[in-house]
CSV table of C-alpha atoms in Angstrom, one decimal:
chain,number,residue,atom,x,y,z
Y,26,MET,CA,-34.4,83.7,215.1
Y,27,SER,CA,-34.2,80.6,212.9
Y,28,LEU,CA,-36.3,77.5,213.4
Y,29,LYS,CA,-36.1,74.1,211.7
Y,30,LYS,CA,-39.2,73.7,209.7
Y,31,THR,CA,-39.4,70.0,210.6
Y,32,GLN,CA,-37.5,67.6,212.7
Y,33,VAL,CA,-36.8,64.5,210.6
Y,34,ILE,CA,-36.3,61.2,212.3
Y,35,GLU,CA,-34.8,58.6,210.0
Y,36,GLN,CA,-34.4,54.9,210.5
Y,37,THR,CA,-32.6,52.4,208.2
Y,38,ASP,CA,-33.2,48.7,208.5
Y,39,GLU,CA,-30.4,46.2,208.5
Y,40,THR,CA,-28.5,45.8,205.2
Y,41,GLU,CA,-29.6,42.8,203.2
Y,42,LYS,CA,-27.2,40.1,202.2
Y,43,GLY,CA,-26.7,41.5,198.8
Y,44,GLY,CA,-25.3,44.7,200.4
Y,45,LYS,CA,-28.3,46.8,199.4
Y,46,ALA,CA,-30.0,48.7,202.2
Y,47,LYS,CA,-33.7,48.2,202.7
Y,48,LYS,CA,-36.1,51.0,202.1
Y,49,ARG,CA,-35.7,53.9,204.5
Y,50,PHE,CA,-38.6,55.8,205.9
Y,51,LYS,CA,-38.9,59.2,207.3
Y,52,LEU,CA,-41.2,60.4,210.1
Y,53,GLU,CA,-41.7,64.1,210.0
Y,54,VAL,CA,-42.9,66.1,213.1
Y,55,PRO,CA,-45.4,68.6,211.9
Y,56,HIS,CA,-44.4,72.3,211.7
Y,57,THR,CA,-46.0,74.4,214.4
Y,58,PHE,CA,-48.1,76.2,211.8
Y,59,VAL,CA,-49.4,72.8,210.6
Y,60,ILE,CA,-50.4,71.9,214.1
Y,61,LEU,CA,-52.2,75.2,214.6
Y,62,GLY,CA,-53.9,74.8,211.2
Y,63,MET,CA,-55.2,71.3,212.2
Y,64,ILE,CA,-56.6,72.8,215.5
Y,65,ILE,CA,-58.3,75.6,213.5
Y,66,LEU,CA,-59.8,73.0,211.1
Y,67,PHE,CA,-61.0,70.9,214.1
Y,68,ALA,CA,-62.7,74.1,215.6
Y,69,VAL,CA,-64.4,74.6,212.2
Y,70,ILE,CA,-65.7,71.1,212.2
Y,71,LEU,CA,-67.0,71.5,215.8
Y,72,THR,CA,-69.1,74.5,214.6
Y,73,HIS,CA,-71.0,72.0,212.4
Y,74,LEU,CA,-71.4,69.3,215.2
Y,75,VAL,CA,-71.8,71.2,218.4
Y,76,PRO,CA,-75.3,72.9,218.9
Y,77,ALA,CA,-75.1,76.7,219.0
Y,78,GLY,CA,-76.0,78.4,222.2
Y,79,GLU,CA,-75.2,81.3,224.6
Y,80,PHE,CA,-75.7,82.6,228.1
Y,81,ASP,CA,-77.3,85.9,228.9
Y,82,ARG,CA,-74.7,88.4,230.3
Y,83,VAL,CA,-75.0,91.4,232.5
Y,84,LEU,CA,-72.6,94.0,233.7
Y,85,ASP,CA,-71.3,93.2,237.2
Y,86,PRO,CA,-70.8,96.4,239.2
Y,87,VAL,CA,-68.2,94.8,241.4
Y,88,THR,CA,-65.8,93.8,238.6
Y,89,ASP,CA,-67.1,96.1,235.9
Y,90,ARG,CA,-67.2,93.2,233.5
Y,91,GLU,CA,-69.9,91.4,231.5
Y,92,ILE,CA,-70.6,88.1,233.4
Y,93,VAL,CA,-72.7,85.1,232.6
Y,94,VAL,CA,-76.2,84.9,234.2
Y,95,GLN,CA,-76.3,81.5,235.9
Y,96,GLY,CA,-79.0,79.2,234.4
Y,97,SER,CA,-79.6,81.5,231.4
Y,98,TYR,CA,-78.1,79.2,228.7
Y,99,HIS,CA,-80.3,78.9,225.7
Y,100,SER,CA,-80.1,77.6,222.1
Y,101,VAL,CA,-79.5,80.1,219.3
Y,102,GLU,CA,-79.4,79.8,215.5
Y,103,SER,CA,-76.3,77.9,214.4
Y,104,ASN,CA,-73.5,79.7,212.5
Y,105,PRO,CA,-71.3,76.9,211.1
Y,106,ILE,CA,-68.0,78.1,209.7
Y,107,GLY,CA,-67.2,77.0,206.1
Y,108,LEU,CA,-64.0,75.7,204.8
Y,109,PHE,CA,-63.1,78.8,202.8
Y,110,ASP,CA,-64.2,80.9,205.8
Y,111,MET,CA,-61.5,79.1,207.8
Y,112,PHE,CA,-58.8,80.9,205.8
Y,113,ILE,CA,-60.7,84.2,206.3
Y,114,TYR,CA,-60.5,83.6,210.0
Y,115,ILE,CA,-56.8,83.2,209.8
Y,116,GLN,CA,-56.7,86.8,208.4
Y,117,LYS,CA,-59.1,87.9,211.1
Y,118,GLY,CA,-57.0,86.3,213.8
Y,119,MET,CA,-53.9,88.2,212.5
Y,120,VAL,CA,-55.9,91.5,212.6
Y,121,ASP,CA,-57.5,90.9,216.0
Y,122,SER,CA,-54.1,90.1,217.6
Y,123,ALA,CA,-52.2,92.9,215.7
Y,124,ASP,CA,-51.4,94.7,219.0
Y,125,ILE,CA,-49.6,91.7,220.4
Y,126,ILE,CA,-47.9,90.8,217.1
Y,127,PHE,CA,-46.3,94.3,216.8
Y,128,PHE,CA,-45.5,94.4,220.5
Y,129,ILE,CA,-43.5,91.2,220.0
Y,130,ILE,CA,-41.7,92.7,217.0
Y,131,PHE,CA,-40.8,95.9,218.8
Y,132,ALA,CA,-39.7,94.1,221.9
Y,133,TYR,CA,-37.5,91.7,220.0
Y,134,ALA,CA,-36.0,94.6,218.0
Y,135,MET,CA,-34.8,96.1,221.2
Y,136,VAL,CA,-33.1,92.9,222.3
Y,137,PHE,CA,-31.8,92.4,218.8
Y,138,MET,CA,-30.1,95.8,219.0
Y,139,LEU,CA,-28.4,94.8,222.2
Y,140,LEU,CA,-27.1,91.7,220.4
Y,141,LYS,CA,-26.0,93.5,217.3
Y,142,SER,CA,-24.1,96.1,219.3
Y,143,GLY,CA,-22.3,93.4,221.3
Y,144,SER,CA,-23.6,94.8,224.5
Y,145,LEU,CA,-25.3,91.6,225.6
Y,146,ASP,CA,-22.3,89.4,225.0
Y,147,ALA,CA,-20.0,91.9,226.8
Y,148,ALA,CA,-22.4,92.1,229.8
Y,149,VAL,CA,-22.6,88.3,230.1
Y,150,GLY,CA,-18.8,88.2,230.0
Y,151,ALA,CA,-18.6,90.8,232.8
Y,152,LEU,CA,-21.2,88.8,234.8
Y,153,LEU,CA,-19.2,85.6,234.4
Y,154,ARG,CA,-16.1,87.3,235.7
Y,155,LYS,CA,-18.0,88.7,238.6
Y,156,ILE,CA,-20.0,85.6,239.8
Y,157,GLY,CA,-17.4,82.9,239.0
Y,158,ASP,CA,-18.7,79.4,239.7
Y,159,LYS,CA,-22.1,80.6,241.0
Y,160,VAL,CA,-23.6,81.0,237.6
Y,161,GLU,CA,-26.5,78.5,238.3
Y,162,LEU,CA,-27.8,80.8,241.0
Y,163,LEU,CA,-29.1,83.1,238.3
Y,164,ILE,CA,-31.8,80.5,237.6
Y,165,PRO,CA,-33.6,80.5,240.9
Y,166,VAL,CA,-33.1,84.3,241.4
Y,167,PHE,CA,-34.7,85.2,238.1
Y,168,MET,CA,-37.4,82.5,238.3
Y,169,ILE,CA,-38.5,83.8,241.7
Y,170,PHE,CA,-38.4,87.4,240.4
Y,171,PHE,CA,-40.6,86.7,237.4
Y,172,GLY,CA,-42.8,84.4,239.6
Y,173,ILE,CA,-43.5,87.3,242.0
Y,174,LEU,CA,-44.4,89.6,239.1
Y,175,GLY,CA,-46.9,87.0,237.9
Y,176,ALA,CA,-48.3,86.3,241.4
Y,177,THR,CA,-48.8,89.9,242.4
Y,178,ALA,CA,-49.3,92.1,239.4
Y,179,GLY,CA,-50.6,89.4,237.0
Y,180,LEU,CA,-47.9,90.0,234.4
Y,181,PHE,CA,-47.6,87.4,231.7
Y,182,GLU,CA,-47.5,88.5,228.0
Y,183,GLU,CA,-45.9,91.8,229.1
Y,184,ILE,CA,-42.5,90.0,229.7
Y,185,TYR,CA,-42.5,88.2,226.4
Y,186,GLY,CA,-40.1,90.8,225.1
Y,187,LEU,CA,-37.4,89.6,227.6
Y,188,ILE,CA,-37.5,86.0,226.3
Y,189,PRO,CA,-34.8,86.5,223.5
Y,190,ALA,CA,-32.4,88.1,226.0
Y,191,PHE,CA,-32.6,85.3,228.5
Y,192,LEU,CA,-32.2,82.7,225.7
Y,193,GLY,CA,-29.0,84.4,224.7
Y,194,ILE,CA,-27.8,84.6,228.3
Y,195,ALA,CA,-28.6,81.0,229.0
Y,196,ILE,CA,-26.8,79.8,225.9
Y,197,ALA,CA,-23.8,82.0,226.6
Y,198,LEU,CA,-23.6,80.6,230.2
Y,199,GLY,CA,-23.2,77.1,228.8
Y,200,TYR,CA,-26.9,76.0,229.1
Y,201,ASP,CA,-29.3,75.8,226.2
Y,202,ALA,CA,-32.3,77.8,224.9
Y,203,ILE,CA,-34.8,75.8,226.8
Y,204,VAL,CA,-33.2,76.9,230.1
Y,205,GLY,CA,-33.4,80.5,229.1
Y,206,GLY,CA,-37.0,80.1,228.0
Y,207,ALA,CA,-38.0,78.3,231.2
Y,208,ILE,CA,-36.5,81.0,233.4
Y,209,VAL,CA,-38.9,83.5,231.9
Y,210,ILE,CA,-41.9,81.5,230.8
Y,211,VAL,CA,-42.1,78.9,233.5
Y,212,GLY,CA,-41.1,81.4,236.1
Y,213,ILE,CA,-43.8,83.9,235.3
Y,214,GLY,CA,-46.3,81.3,234.3
Y,215,THR,CA,-46.0,79.5,237.6
Y,216,GLY,CA,-46.3,82.7,239.5
Y,217,PHE,CA,-49.4,83.7,237.4
Y,218,ALA,CA,-51.0,80.4,238.1
Y,219,ALA,CA,-50.2,80.1,241.8
Y,220,ALA,CA,-50.8,83.8,242.4
Y,221,PHE,CA,-52.0,85.5,245.6
Y,222,THR,CA,-53.0,88.9,244.4
Y,223,ASN,CA,-53.3,88.6,240.6
Y,224,PRO,CA,-56.0,91.1,239.7
Y,225,PHE,CA,-56.8,89.6,236.3
Y,226,THR,CA,-57.6,86.1,237.6
Y,227,ILE,CA,-58.1,86.0,241.4
Y,228,GLY,CA,-59.5,89.6,241.5
Y,229,VAL,CA,-62.1,89.0,238.8
Y,230,ALA,CA,-62.9,85.4,239.9
Y,231,GLN,CA,-63.4,86.4,243.6
Y,232,GLY,CA,-65.5,89.4,242.6
Y,233,VAL,CA,-67.8,87.3,240.4
Y,234,ALA,CA,-68.0,84.5,243.1
Y,235,GLY,CA,-68.9,87.0,245.8
Y,236,VAL,CA,-65.8,86.2,247.8
Y,237,PRO,CA,-63.8,89.0,249.6
Y,238,MET,CA,-61.1,90.4,247.3
Y,239,PHE,CA,-57.8,88.7,247.7
Y,240,SER,CA,-59.0,86.7,250.7
Y,241,GLY,CA,-57.4,83.3,251.5
Y,242,ILE,CA,-54.0,84.7,250.7
Y,243,GLY,CA,-52.1,82.6,253.3
Y,244,PHE,CA,-53.1,79.3,251.6
Y,245,ARG,CA,-52.2,80.8,248.2
Y,246,VAL,CA,-48.8,81.9,249.4
Y,247,LEU,CA,-48.1,78.3,250.5
Y,248,ALA,CA,-49.1,77.1,247.1
Y,249,PHE,CA,-46.9,79.6,245.4
Y,250,ILE,CA,-43.9,78.5,247.4
Y,251,ALA,CA,-44.5,74.8,246.7
Y,252,PHE,CA,-44.9,75.3,242.9
Y,253,GLN,CA,-41.9,77.7,242.6
Y,254,ALA,CA,-39.7,75.2,244.5
Y,255,ALA,CA,-40.8,72.4,242.2
Y,256,VAL,CA,-40.2,74.2,238.9
Y,257,ILE,CA,-36.9,75.7,240.1
Y,258,ALA,CA,-35.6,72.3,241.1
Y,259,TYR,CA,-36.8,70.7,237.8
Y,260,THR,CA,-35.2,73.5,235.7
Y,261,MET,CA,-31.9,73.5,237.7
Y,262,ASN,CA,-31.7,69.7,237.4
Y,263,TYR,CA,-32.1,69.9,233.6
Y,264,ALA,CA,-29.6,72.8,233.4
Y,265,ARG,CA,-26.9,70.9,235.4
Y,266,LYS,CA,-27.4,67.8,233.3
Y,267,ILE,CA,-27.0,69.5,229.9
Y,268,LYS,CA,-24.1,71.7,231.0
Y,269,LYS,CA,-22.3,68.6,232.1
Y,270,ASN,CA,-23.1,66.8,228.8
Y,271,PRO,CA,-24.4,69.1,226.0
Y,272,GLU,CA,-25.4,66.0,224.0
Y,273,LEU,CA,-28.3,65.6,226.4
Y,274,SER,CA,-29.8,68.9,225.4
Y,275,ILE,CA,-33.3,68.6,224.0
Y,276,VAL,CA,-32.6,71.3,221.4
Y,277,LYS,CA,-29.0,70.2,220.5
Y,278,ASP,CA,-30.0,69.9,216.8
Y,279,VAL,CA,-31.9,73.3,216.7
Y,280,LYS,CA,-29.9,76.3,215.4
Y,281,PHE,CA,-30.5,79.7,217.1
Y,282,SER,CA,-29.5,83.0,215.6
Y,283,LEU,CA,-29.5,84.8,219.0
Y,284,THR,CA,-26.0,83.9,219.9
Y,285,ASP,CA,-22.6,83.9,218.2
Y,286,ASN,CA,-21.9,80.7,220.0
Y,287,LEU,CA,-19.0,82.2,221.9
Y,288,SER,CA,-17.4,80.0,224.5
Y,289,ILE,CA,-17.4,81.0,228.2
Y,290,HIS,CA,-13.7,81.8,227.9
Y,291,GLU,CA,-14.3,84.0,224.9
Y,292,LEU,CA,-17.1,85.8,226.7
Y,293,LYS,CA,-15.0,86.4,229.8
Y,294,ALA,CA,-12.3,88.0,227.5
Y,295,LEU,CA,-14.7,90.6,226.0
Y,296,LYS,CA,-14.2,94.1,227.2
Y,297,PHE,CA,-17.3,95.7,228.8
Y,298,GLU,CA,-17.0,99.2,227.4
Y,299,ASN,CA,-18.9,102.3,228.5
Y,300,ARG,CA,-21.3,102.1,225.6
Y,301,HIS,CA,-22.1,98.5,226.6
Y,302,LYS,CA,-22.7,99.5,230.2
Y,303,ILE,CA,-25.0,102.4,229.2
Y,304,SER,CA,-26.9,100.0,226.8
Y,305,MET,CA,-27.4,97.4,229.5
Y,306,LEU,CA,-28.5,100.1,231.9
Y,307,ALA,CA,-31.1,101.1,229.4
Y,308,PHE,CA,-32.2,97.4,229.2
Y,309,GLY,CA,-32.4,97.3,233.0
Y,310,LEU,CA,-34.4,100.4,232.9
Y,311,SER,CA,-36.9,98.8,230.6
Y,312,ILE,CA,-37.6,96.0,233.1
Y,313,LEU,CA,-38.1,98.6,235.8
Y,314,LEU,CA,-40.5,100.6,233.6
Y,315,ILE,CA,-42.5,97.5,232.7
Y,316,VAL,CA,-43.2,96.9,236.4
Y,317,VAL,CA,-43.9,100.5,237.3
Y,318,GLY,CA,-45.8,101.2,234.1
Y,319,THR,CA,-48.1,98.2,234.5
Y,320,LEU,CA,-48.6,98.6,238.2
Y,321,LYS,CA,-48.9,102.4,238.6
Y,322,LEU,CA,-49.5,103.9,235.2
Y,323,GLY,CA,-52.0,101.5,233.7
Y,324,TRP,CA,-49.7,100.6,230.8
Y,325,TYR,CA,-50.4,97.6,228.6
Y,326,ILE,CA,-49.4,96.3,225.2
Y,327,ASP,CA,-49.4,99.6,223.3
Y,328,GLU,CA,-47.4,101.6,225.9
Y,329,LEU,CA,-44.9,98.7,226.3
Y,330,ALA,CA,-44.5,98.4,222.6
Y,331,GLY,CA,-43.7,102.1,222.4
Y,332,LEU,CA,-41.2,101.8,225.2
Y,333,PHE,CA,-39.3,99.0,223.5
Y,334,LEU,CA,-39.3,100.9,220.2
Y,335,VAL,CA,-37.8,104.0,221.9
Y,336,LEU,CA,-35.2,101.9,223.7
Y,337,MET,CA,-34.2,100.2,220.5
Y,338,ILE,CA,-33.5,103.6,218.9
Y,339,VAL,CA,-31.7,104.9,222.0
Y,340,ILE,CA,-29.5,101.8,222.2
Y,341,GLY,CA,-28.7,102.3,218.6
Y,342,PHE,CA,-27.6,105.9,219.1
Y,343,ILE,CA,-25.6,104.9,222.2
Y,344,ASN,CA,-23.6,102.5,220.0
Y,345,LYS,CA,-23.1,105.1,217.3
Y,346,LYS,CA,-25.4,103.7,214.7
Y,347,GLY,CA,-27.2,106.0,212.3
Y,348,LEU,CA,-30.8,106.0,211.5
Y,349,ASN,CA,-30.3,104.0,208.3
Y,350,GLU,CA,-28.4,101.3,210.1
Y,351,ILE,CA,-31.0,101.2,212.9
Y,352,SER,CA,-33.7,100.8,210.3
Y,353,GLU,CA,-31.9,97.9,208.7
Y,354,ILE,CA,-31.4,96.2,212.1
Y,355,PHE,CA,-35.1,96.7,212.8
Y,356,VAL,CA,-36.0,95.0,209.5
Y,357,GLU,CA,-33.6,92.1,210.2
Y,358,ALA,CA,-35.1,91.7,213.7
Y,359,ALA,CA,-38.7,91.7,212.3
Y,360,ALA,CA,-37.7,88.9,209.8
Y,361,SER,CA,-36.1,86.9,212.6
Y,362,ILE,CA,-39.1,87.0,214.9
Y,363,ALA,CA,-41.8,86.7,212.1
Y,364,PHE,CA,-42.5,83.0,213.0
Y,365,GLY,CA,-43.3,83.8,216.6
Y,366,ALA,CA,-45.3,86.8,215.8
Y,367,LEU,CA,-47.4,85.0,213.2
Y,368,ALA,CA,-48.1,82.1,215.6
Y,369,VAL,CA,-50.0,84.6,217.7
Y,370,GLY,CA,-52.5,85.4,214.9
Y,371,LEU,CA,-53.0,81.7,214.1
Y,372,SER,CA,-53.7,80.9,217.8
Y,373,ARG,CA,-56.3,83.8,217.9
Y,374,SER,CA,-58.0,82.3,214.9
Y,375,VAL,CA,-59.1,79.3,216.9
Y,376,LEU,CA,-60.9,81.4,219.5
Y,377,LEU,CA,-62.6,83.5,216.8
Y,378,VAL,CA,-63.9,80.5,214.9
Y,379,MET,CA,-65.5,79.0,218.1
Y,380,SER,CA,-66.8,82.4,219.2
Y,381,ASP,CA,-68.4,83.3,215.9
Y,382,GLY,CA,-69.6,79.7,215.6
Y,383,MET,CA,-71.5,80.2,218.8
Y,384,ILE,CA,-70.3,77.0,220.5
Y,385,ILE,CA,-68.1,78.2,223.4
Y,386,ASP,CA,-71.0,78.7,225.8
Y,387,THR,CA,-72.5,75.4,224.8
Y,388,MET,CA,-69.2,73.6,225.6
Y,389,VAL,CA,-68.8,75.5,228.9
Y,390,ASN,CA,-72.4,74.7,229.9
Y,391,SER,CA,-72.0,71.0,229.1
Y,392,LEU,CA,-68.8,70.6,231.0
Y,393,ALA,CA,-70.2,72.3,234.1
Y,394,GLY,CA,-73.2,70.1,234.0
Y,395,LEU,CA,-71.0,67.1,234.7
Y,396,LEU,CA,-70.2,68.3,238.2
Y,397,VAL,CA,-73.6,68.7,239.8
Y,398,GLU,CA,-74.1,65.1,240.9
Y,399,SER,CA,-70.6,64.5,242.2
Y,400,SER,CA,-69.2,64.4,245.8
Y,401,ALA,CA,-67.2,67.4,247.1
Y,402,TYR,CA,-63.8,65.9,246.4
Y,403,VAL,CA,-64.8,64.6,243.0
Y,404,SER,CA,-66.3,68.0,242.1
Y,405,ALA,CA,-63.3,69.9,243.3
Y,406,LEU,CA,-61.0,67.9,241.1
Y,407,GLY,CA,-63.6,67.9,238.3
Y,408,MET,CA,-63.6,71.7,238.5
Y,409,LEU,CA,-59.8,71.7,238.2
Y,410,PHE,CA,-59.7,69.5,235.1
Y,411,LEU,CA,-62.7,71.3,233.5
Y,412,GLN,CA,-61.0,74.7,234.0
Y,413,ASN,CA,-58.0,73.3,232.2
Y,414,LEU,CA,-60.3,72.3,229.3
Y,415,ILE,CA,-62.1,75.6,229.3
Y,416,ASN,CA,-58.8,77.5,229.1
Y,417,PHE,CA,-58.3,75.9,225.7
Y,418,ILE,CA,-61.4,77.6,224.3
Y,419,ILE,CA,-61.2,80.7,226.4
Y,420,PRO,CA,-57.5,81.5,226.8
Y,421,SER,CA,-58.1,84.9,228.5
Y,422,GLY,CA,-57.8,84.6,232.3
Y,423,SER,CA,-60.2,87.4,233.1
Y,424,GLY,CA,-62.5,86.4,230.2
Y,425,GLN,CA,-62.6,82.8,231.5
Y,426,ALA,CA,-63.4,84.0,235.1
Y,427,ALA,CA,-66.3,86.1,233.8
Y,428,THR,CA,-67.7,83.1,231.9
Y,429,SER,CA,-67.0,80.1,234.1
Y,430,MET,CA,-67.2,81.5,237.7
Y,431,PRO,CA,-70.9,82.5,237.5
Y,432,ILE,CA,-71.5,78.8,236.7
Y,433,MET,CA,-68.9,77.2,239.0
Y,434,ALA,CA,-69.8,79.2,242.1
Y,435,PRO,CA,-73.4,77.9,242.3
Y,436,VAL,CA,-72.2,74.4,241.5
Y,437,ALA,CA,-69.8,74.7,244.5
Y,438,ASP,CA,-72.8,75.6,246.7
Y,439,ILE,CA,-74.8,72.6,245.5
Y,440,VAL,CA,-72.1,70.0,246.1
Y,441,GLY,CA,-70.9,71.4,249.4
Y,442,LEU,CA,-67.7,73.2,248.4
Y,443,THR,CA,-66.7,76.7,249.4
Y,444,ARG,CA,-66.7,79.3,246.7
Y,445,GLN,CA,-63.1,80.0,247.6
Y,446,THR,CA,-62.3,76.4,246.5
Y,447,ALA,CA,-64.1,77.0,243.2
Y,448,VAL,CA,-61.9,80.1,242.7
Y,449,LEU,CA,-58.8,78.1,243.5
Y,450,ALA,CA,-59.8,75.5,240.9
Y,451,PHE,CA,-60.3,78.2,238.3
Y,452,GLN,CA,-56.9,79.8,239.2
Y,453,PHE,CA,-54.9,76.6,238.9
Y,454,GLY,CA,-56.8,75.3,235.8
Y,455,ASP,CA,-56.5,78.6,233.9
Y,456,GLY,CA,-52.9,79.4,234.8
Y,457,PHE,CA,-51.0,76.2,234.6
Y,458,SER,CA,-52.5,75.1,231.3
Y,459,ASN,CA,-51.0,78.3,229.8
Y,460,LEU,CA,-47.8,76.2,229.8
Y,461,PHE,CA,-49.3,73.3,228.0
Y,462,TRP,CA,-52.1,74.0,225.5
Y,463,PRO,CA,-50.7,74.3,222.0
Y,464,THR,CA,-52.8,77.4,221.2
Y,465,ILE,CA,-50.8,79.3,223.9
Y,466,VAL,CA,-47.5,77.4,223.9
Y,467,SER,CA,-47.1,77.8,220.2
Y,468,VAL,CA,-46.7,81.6,220.7
Y,469,GLU,CA,-44.1,81.0,223.4
Y,470,CYS,CA,-42.3,78.4,221.3
Y,471,GLY,CA,-42.3,80.8,218.4
Y,472,LEU,CA,-40.6,83.5,220.5
Y,473,MET,CA,-38.0,81.0,221.7
Y,474,GLY,CA,-37.5,79.4,218.2
Y,475,ILE,CA,-38.1,76.0,219.7
Y,476,PRO,CA,-40.3,73.4,218.0
Y,477,LEU,CA,-43.5,72.4,219.9
Y,478,ASN,CA,-42.4,68.8,220.3
Y,479,LYS,CA,-39.1,69.9,221.8
Y,480,TRP,CA,-40.9,72.1,224.4
Y,481,TYR,CA,-43.3,69.3,225.3
Y,482,LYS,CA,-40.4,66.9,225.8
Y,483,PHE,CA,-39.1,69.3,228.5
Y,484,MET,CA,-42.4,70.5,229.8
Y,485,GLY,CA,-44.4,67.3,229.8
Y,486,PRO,CA,-42.9,65.7,232.9
Y,487,LEU,CA,-42.9,69.1,234.7
Y,488,PHE,CA,-46.6,69.6,233.8
Y,489,VAL,CA,-47.4,66.2,235.4
Y,490,ILE,CA,-45.5,67.3,238.5
Y,491,MET,CA,-47.5,70.5,238.6
Y,492,LEU,CA,-50.8,68.6,238.1
Y,493,VAL,CA,-50.0,66.3,241.1
Y,494,ILE,CA,-49.3,69.4,243.3
Y,495,GLN,CA,-52.6,71.0,242.1
Y,496,VAL,CA,-54.5,67.8,243.1
Y,497,ILE,CA,-52.8,67.9,246.5
Y,498,PHE,CA,-53.7,71.5,247.2
Y,499,MET,CA,-57.3,71.1,245.9
Y,500,SER,CA,-57.8,68.0,248.2
Y,501,VAL,CA,-56.4,70.0,251.2
Y,502,ALA,CA,-58.7,72.9,250.3
Y,503,VAL,CA,-61.7,70.5,250.5
Y,504,MET,CA,-60.4,68.9,253.7
Y,505,ILE,CA,-60.0,72.2,255.6
Y,506,ASN,CA,-63.2,73.8,254.1
Y,507,TYR,CA,-61.0,76.5,252.5
Y,508,GLY,CA,-62.8,79.8,253.0
Y,509,PRO,CA,-62.5,83.6,252.7
Y,510,ILE,CA,-60.1,84.2,255.6
């Protein structure tokens, strides 16, 4: 997957009378790695400025997780991270996230094999012949499908391996890569954030807060419907616009290696051979196995990586490729996805710097202290915004629940909020910011091959819409005294 290192914006002033052009200047948008490097440096600086501290933690028998003891925050000896150490933490971030990095490589290799064999193009052509003018219906169908997976089973990173396939499908259907990425990332991300039985966020948060597990589901289902309707309408509006006029595409100047840029007519003319059908059947089987494996068999990153590696080899054999050629395709796939995979390690480095610098608990404690003297409505919205901020420093949903909920639940009691409302604030704040914070989005953009600034141009207005809907639902929760029913 190729990615322009920088996007260059040039401007030339009017020509002087003598016919000579005035001096031109260039404005370079920083590479994603530069942005992540600046965030790591900022985290290092914070370890010198923010006092070190930590909470006591105990094992919670309900959730079987280490949780914070409310009111136990205390100062500890500082551990500022040095400038040279910053580069060591980049290495540590790569090692610490190695499971996800190689999962991404193996998942992409499977999709890359589909592309190399011509199976994906042939399948899209057959699909175009079948559905005719109803192509755009694929957007809501798959966004709802992924949304339900996120809302019920709490899937998120597990479907990253499907992103390249949907990029290729969207481009082949006459849209652009952002549409393909949005179908998967925004679809699953919205479901994850507006979930009703997500065990990794709602389950842990309600357990820590002492609220009956998965209670309040009716209100959450309404929220899920509202958010999904909003993101589907936004994505479909963008898709229609750029299909009508490709020049309006946000990524029109970005080259993608996932497609041969075949026209819709060329795709329709492709023959869908038996080997293609069997290959796509294997791909469909992988989606089914992801769902069954994660829900019923306890699979996670390692098992899913193994699944994709097996499928890559099987698809290669189906298309009569020898072991040497399969190996060469794997190496080519790994080179193409290296950018996205390495972005994962850089993002993890930020968390490790703040964790080893002993400043995460200090920041969480300080943020929570701002809420105690506020009214119920102000506190509810304050919790929402604070959970968004906390998700920047604790990107793990279950980890954030175990850290923030023991603090937020008593705060809710003090200011007159139900603990169910505090859980809702955590759920929204943790989930939707996964589509915005650069430490998380950089991974998604790396997988899509889309520069960060391009994604934000698409996602910025949608995130504002999401934020407005969050405020509405939080306000209603306060109004109806949203409780465990």
